[in-house]
Short mmCIF file of C-alpha atoms and ligand atoms in Angstrom, two decimals:
data_model
loop_
_atom_site.label_atom_id
_atom_site.label_comp_id
_atom_site.label_asym_id
_atom_site.label_seq_id
_atom_site.Cartn_x
_atom_site.Cartn_y
_atom_site.Cartn_z
CA MET A 11 154.81 -31.02 -4.42
CA THR A 12 157.39 -28.78 -4.27
CA THR A 13 157.13 -25.43 -4.52
CA GLN A 14 159.05 -24.99 -7.67
CA ARG A 15 156.87 -27.19 -9.91
CA LEU A 16 153.91 -25.88 -8.71
CA ILE A 17 151.74 -23.72 -10.90
CA HIS A 18 150.30 -20.56 -8.77
CA SER A 19 146.69 -21.49 -8.20
CA PHE A 20 146.29 -17.93 -6.54
CA GLY A 21 146.46 -14.29 -8.17
CA ARG A 22 148.50 -12.35 -6.00
CA ARG A 23 150.11 -12.06 -2.65
CA ARG A 24 149.53 -8.27 -1.59
CA GLY A 25 147.22 -6.07 -2.19
CA ARG A 26 146.53 -2.60 -0.91
CA LYS A 27 148.68 -1.15 1.48
CA LEU A 28 147.85 -2.09 5.05
CA ARG A 29 146.74 0.10 7.79
CA ALA A 30 149.76 0.75 10.48
CA GLY A 31 147.43 -0.89 13.15
CA ARG A 32 147.05 -3.97 10.90
CA ALA A 33 150.34 -4.05 9.48
CA ALA A 34 151.45 -4.59 13.39
CA LEU A 35 149.42 -7.61 13.36
CA LEU A 36 152.02 -9.21 11.23
CA ASP A 37 154.80 -8.41 13.23
CA THR A 38 153.31 -9.34 16.63
CA LEU A 39 150.42 -12.14 16.21
CA LEU A 40 151.62 -13.70 13.04
CA PRO A 41 155.03 -15.00 14.50
CA GLN A 42 153.16 -16.55 17.27
CA LEU A 43 150.48 -18.33 15.08
CA GLY A 44 152.35 -18.59 11.53
CA ILE A 45 153.75 -22.55 10.79
CA ALA A 46 157.18 -22.72 9.79
CA LEU A 47 158.25 -26.30 9.14
CA PRO A 48 162.05 -26.64 8.37
CA ALA A 49 162.85 -28.98 5.25
CA GLY A 50 164.06 -32.25 5.82
CA GLU A 51 162.50 -33.08 9.02
CA PRO A 52 159.84 -35.75 9.10
CA PRO A 53 155.80 -35.57 8.44
CA VAL A 54 154.78 -33.31 11.58
CA ASP A 55 151.70 -34.67 13.63
CA PRO A 56 149.58 -31.19 13.38
CA ARG A 57 148.10 -31.74 16.93
CA THR A 58 151.30 -31.05 18.27
CA LEU A 59 151.43 -27.72 16.31
CA PHE A 60 149.01 -26.45 19.06
CA ALA A 61 148.92 -25.38 22.58
CA ILE A 62 145.19 -26.77 23.56
CA ALA A 63 146.11 -30.44 22.79
CA PRO A 64 142.90 -30.43 20.30
CA ARG A 65 140.78 -33.55 19.99
CA GLU A 66 141.46 -33.09 15.89
CA VAL A 67 142.89 -30.69 13.74
CA TRP A 68 140.69 -29.02 10.82
CA LEU A 69 142.37 -27.61 7.57
CA GLU A 70 141.23 -24.65 5.46
CA ILE A 71 142.51 -24.26 2.27
CA GLY A 72 142.16 -20.59 0.94
CA PHE A 73 140.63 -19.19 3.80
CA GLY A 74 140.46 -15.49 2.17
CA GLY A 75 139.55 -12.93 4.93
CA GLY A 76 138.95 -16.02 7.51
CA GLU A 77 135.52 -15.45 8.39
CA HIS A 78 135.02 -18.92 8.43
CA LEU A 79 138.07 -20.24 9.99
CA ALA A 80 137.28 -17.71 12.69
CA TRP A 81 133.62 -18.95 13.23
CA GLN A 82 134.46 -22.62 13.34
CA ALA A 83 137.73 -21.94 15.89
CA GLY A 84 134.91 -19.86 17.97
CA ARG A 85 132.24 -22.58 17.65
CA ASN A 86 134.95 -25.49 18.21
CA PRO A 87 137.34 -24.70 20.64
CA ASP A 88 138.36 -27.99 21.48
CA VAL A 89 139.53 -28.54 17.66
CA GLY A 90 142.66 -26.90 16.02
CA LEU A 91 142.49 -25.02 12.85
CA ILE A 92 145.19 -24.80 10.59
CA GLY A 93 144.56 -22.08 7.90
CA CYS A 94 146.31 -21.78 4.45
CA GLU A 95 146.52 -18.38 2.48
CA PRO A 96 149.29 -16.66 0.87
CA TYR A 97 147.22 -13.50 0.55
CA GLU A 98 148.90 -11.14 3.10
CA ASN A 99 145.71 -9.01 3.53
CA GLY A 100 143.81 -12.04 4.20
CA VAL A 101 146.03 -13.44 6.45
CA VAL A 102 145.83 -9.75 8.70
CA ALA A 103 142.10 -10.04 8.15
CA LEU A 104 141.94 -13.42 10.16
CA LEU A 105 144.71 -12.14 12.36
CA GLY A 106 142.22 -9.67 13.42
CA HIS A 107 139.32 -11.94 14.23
CA VAL A 108 142.02 -14.14 16.17
CA ARG A 109 142.82 -11.02 18.40
CA ASP A 110 139.06 -9.21 18.52
CA ARG A 111 138.17 -12.91 19.66
CA GLY A 112 140.61 -14.29 21.40
CA LEU A 113 140.79 -17.28 19.60
CA ALA A 114 143.66 -19.90 20.69
CA ASN A 115 143.03 -22.78 18.25
CA ILE A 116 144.48 -21.23 15.12
CA ARG A 117 147.76 -21.59 13.13
CA ILE A 118 148.49 -20.15 10.06
CA TRP A 119 150.16 -21.59 6.94
CA ASN A 120 150.73 -18.06 4.85
CA ASP A 121 151.77 -19.55 1.86
CA ASP A 122 150.54 -22.36 -0.65
CA ALA A 123 149.01 -24.84 1.13
CA ARG A 124 150.10 -27.35 -1.61
CA PRO A 125 153.68 -27.88 0.29
CA LEU A 126 152.42 -28.00 3.62
CA LEU A 127 150.14 -30.99 2.73
CA GLY A 128 153.42 -33.01 1.92
CA ARG A 129 154.78 -31.85 5.41
CA LEU A 130 151.76 -33.27 7.48
CA ALA A 131 151.43 -36.74 8.73
CA PRO A 132 149.20 -38.90 6.70
CA ALA A 133 145.58 -39.55 8.49
CA SER A 134 146.19 -36.75 10.67
CA ILE A 135 143.24 -33.80 9.62
CA ALA A 136 139.56 -34.85 10.36
CA ARG A 137 138.08 -32.23 8.34
CA ALA A 138 139.21 -29.83 5.29
CA PHE A 139 137.24 -26.92 3.55
CA VAL A 140 138.49 -25.58 0.11
CA LEU A 141 135.45 -22.70 -0.19
CA PHE A 142 135.24 -21.06 -3.44
CA PRO A 143 138.92 -21.83 -4.70
CA ASP A 144 139.97 -18.97 -7.48
CA PRO A 145 137.82 -20.48 -10.81
CA TRP A 146 140.29 -19.41 -13.04
CA PRO A 147 137.64 -19.23 -16.08
CA LYS A 148 139.70 -18.50 -19.31
CA ALA A 149 140.71 -22.03 -20.83
CA ARG A 150 144.52 -21.46 -20.94
CA HIS A 151 144.17 -20.52 -16.98
CA HIS A 152 142.70 -24.15 -15.97
CA LYS A 153 145.93 -25.16 -15.25
CA ARG A 154 146.00 -22.71 -12.27
CA ARG A 155 142.96 -24.54 -10.93
CA LEU A 156 143.66 -25.89 -7.43
CA ILE A 157 141.36 -28.77 -7.92
CA GLN A 158 143.38 -31.07 -9.57
CA ALA A 159 144.34 -34.90 -9.47
CA PRO A 160 147.79 -34.19 -7.60
CA PHE A 161 146.54 -31.78 -5.00
CA LEU A 162 143.75 -34.39 -4.36
CA ASP A 163 145.97 -37.34 -3.89
CA ALA A 164 148.01 -34.97 -1.64
CA LEU A 165 144.64 -33.81 0.39
CA ALA A 166 143.23 -37.16 0.58
CA ARG A 167 146.84 -38.70 2.14
CA VAL A 168 146.56 -36.45 5.04
CA LEU A 169 142.77 -37.04 5.50
CA GLN A 170 141.79 -39.45 8.09
CA PRO A 171 139.38 -42.23 6.85
CA GLY A 172 135.76 -40.88 7.43
CA ALA A 173 137.11 -37.45 7.48
CA GLU A 174 134.96 -34.57 5.90
CA PHE A 175 135.99 -32.80 3.09
CA ARG A 176 134.00 -29.86 2.24
CA LEU A 177 134.25 -28.05 -1.48
CA ALA A 178 132.01 -24.99 -2.85
CA SER A 179 131.90 -22.61 -6.07
CA ASP A 180 129.93 -20.27 -7.65
CA HIS A 181 131.04 -20.77 -11.05
CA ALA A 182 129.25 -23.25 -13.08
CA ASP A 183 132.13 -24.41 -15.41
CA TYR A 184 134.31 -25.07 -12.07
CA VAL A 185 131.48 -27.01 -10.36
CA GLU A 186 131.61 -29.63 -13.32
CA TRP A 187 135.18 -29.76 -13.13
CA MET A 188 135.09 -30.73 -9.80
CA LEU A 189 132.50 -33.25 -10.31
CA GLU A 190 134.61 -34.73 -13.07
CA ARG A 191 137.46 -35.03 -10.50
CA VAL A 192 136.65 -35.51 -6.89
CA PRO A 193 133.87 -38.06 -6.96
CA VAL A 194 136.10 -40.38 -9.29
CA HIS A 195 139.31 -40.11 -7.02
CA PRO A 196 139.65 -43.32 -5.56
CA ASP A 197 139.62 -42.24 -2.04
CA LEU A 198 136.65 -39.69 -2.10
CA THR A 199 132.98 -40.28 -2.28
CA LEU A 200 130.48 -37.45 -2.56
CA ALA A 201 128.01 -37.78 0.49
CA ALA A 202 126.09 -34.32 -0.51
CA ARG A 203 125.71 -31.70 -2.91
CA PHE A 204 123.78 -28.59 -1.13
CA GLU A 205 122.15 -25.88 -3.10
CA ALA A 206 121.98 -24.00 0.61
CA ARG A 207 124.66 -24.09 3.17
CA PRO A 208 124.12 -26.40 6.33
CA ASP A 209 123.77 -24.49 9.63
CA ASP A 210 127.48 -24.84 10.77
CA TRP A 211 128.89 -23.90 7.44
CA PRO A 212 128.71 -19.76 7.60
CA GLU A 213 129.02 -17.41 4.68
CA THR A 214 132.39 -16.59 3.37
CA ARG A 215 133.45 -13.18 2.10
CA TYR A 216 133.64 -14.09 -1.41
CA GLU A 217 130.56 -16.25 -1.36
CA ALA A 218 128.59 -12.78 -0.04
CA TRP A 219 129.96 -10.90 -2.81
CA SER A 220 129.20 -13.43 -5.40
CA VAL A 221 125.56 -14.09 -3.94
CA GLY A 222 125.28 -10.16 -4.00
CA GLU A 223 126.13 -10.73 -7.79
CA GLY A 224 123.17 -12.66 -8.56
CA ARG A 225 125.36 -16.26 -8.53
CA ARG A 226 123.91 -19.23 -6.81
CA PRO A 227 126.78 -21.38 -5.13
CA THR A 228 126.96 -25.10 -5.05
CA TYR A 229 128.25 -26.56 -1.90
CA PHE A 230 129.83 -30.29 -1.73
CA SER A 231 130.34 -32.37 1.01
CA PHE A 232 132.74 -35.39 0.15
CA VAL A 233 134.02 -38.26 2.51
CA ARG A 234 137.61 -39.71 2.85
CA ARG A 235 136.87 -43.61 2.33
C1 SAM B 317 138.35 -16.90 -4.85
S1 SAM B 317 139.07 -16.60 -3.09
C2 SAM B 317 137.91 -17.31 -1.81
C3 SAM B 317 138.43 -16.68 -0.61
C4 SAM B 317 137.68 -17.49 0.53
N1 SAM B 317 137.51 -19.05 0.98
C5 SAM B 317 136.28 -16.95 0.37
O1 SAM B 317 135.15 -18.01 -0.14
O2 SAM B 317 135.96 -15.71 0.93
C6 SAM B 317 140.46 -17.94 -3.08
C7 SAM B 317 141.37 -17.83 -2.20
O3 SAM B 317 142.35 -19.02 -2.24
C8 SAM B 317 143.67 -18.77 -2.01
N2 SAM B 317 144.45 -19.69 -2.69
C9 SAM B 317 144.38 -20.19 -3.89
N3 SAM B 317 145.46 -20.91 -4.41
C10 SAM B 317 146.10 -21.10 -3.21
C11 SAM B 317 146.75 -22.37 -2.64
N4 SAM B 317 147.34 -23.30 -3.39
N5 SAM B 317 146.81 -22.25 -1.29
C12 SAM B 317 146.27 -21.73 -0.43
N6 SAM B 317 145.42 -20.60 -0.68
C13 SAM B 317 145.06 -20.47 -2.00
C14 SAM B 317 143.82 -17.46 -2.69
O4 SAM B 317 144.77 -16.70 -2.20
C15 SAM B 317 142.52 -16.82 -2.46
O5 SAM B 317 142.37 -15.89 -1.29
#
């Protein structure tokens, strides 16, 4: 999956102007935590991206403000977490969590996750999260939805056998769309559908907003065969 051929699945890369202290995180902390994978090099074992020699690596795609990613990193210090997010204000929010909590097990891909998937070694990710991907509700925008067969192929390639893939949405039409695509993927099996999050699955910022609007999210756990 090359960047040129990809239709954008995200809305924007920049939001409101950052305050000086927050903008400074982009100059100081992002160069330490950002992942750069030069084109043409062989697929990378993601464990080698961490100073901590993690027992396994988890991947969150579209982490938004990074609350869920930071929570998982704090609770699982022996796991390496890679977060993917093209939205700069979200990346800065995650950097703030990393600094404030002293998290040492996070690396950041500040871009579309799809090219990264193609650069990771096969069967190298033990858990993946896609929480509240942009629903793109208008029919003419459905092609922008992240959950599409090529994305699922690329994700399944990097997941280890038995790896969990957590997915959530608050949008009924997108939930149906997900059910039409994910469980029928030859490498993915539906393990559970929850109406309430399990205890080791904290609330995201988007989710808190959505629930405040009166919506009821659906949560899925899939397993890589
Ligand atoms: C509706 S927001 C949800 C954010 C967060 N997961 C939450 O629940 O608060 C969807 C996020 O996915 C990101 N996103 C969309 N397409 C992406 C892609 N191809 N790679 C990485 N992130 C993506 C967007 O930038 C946006 O921040």
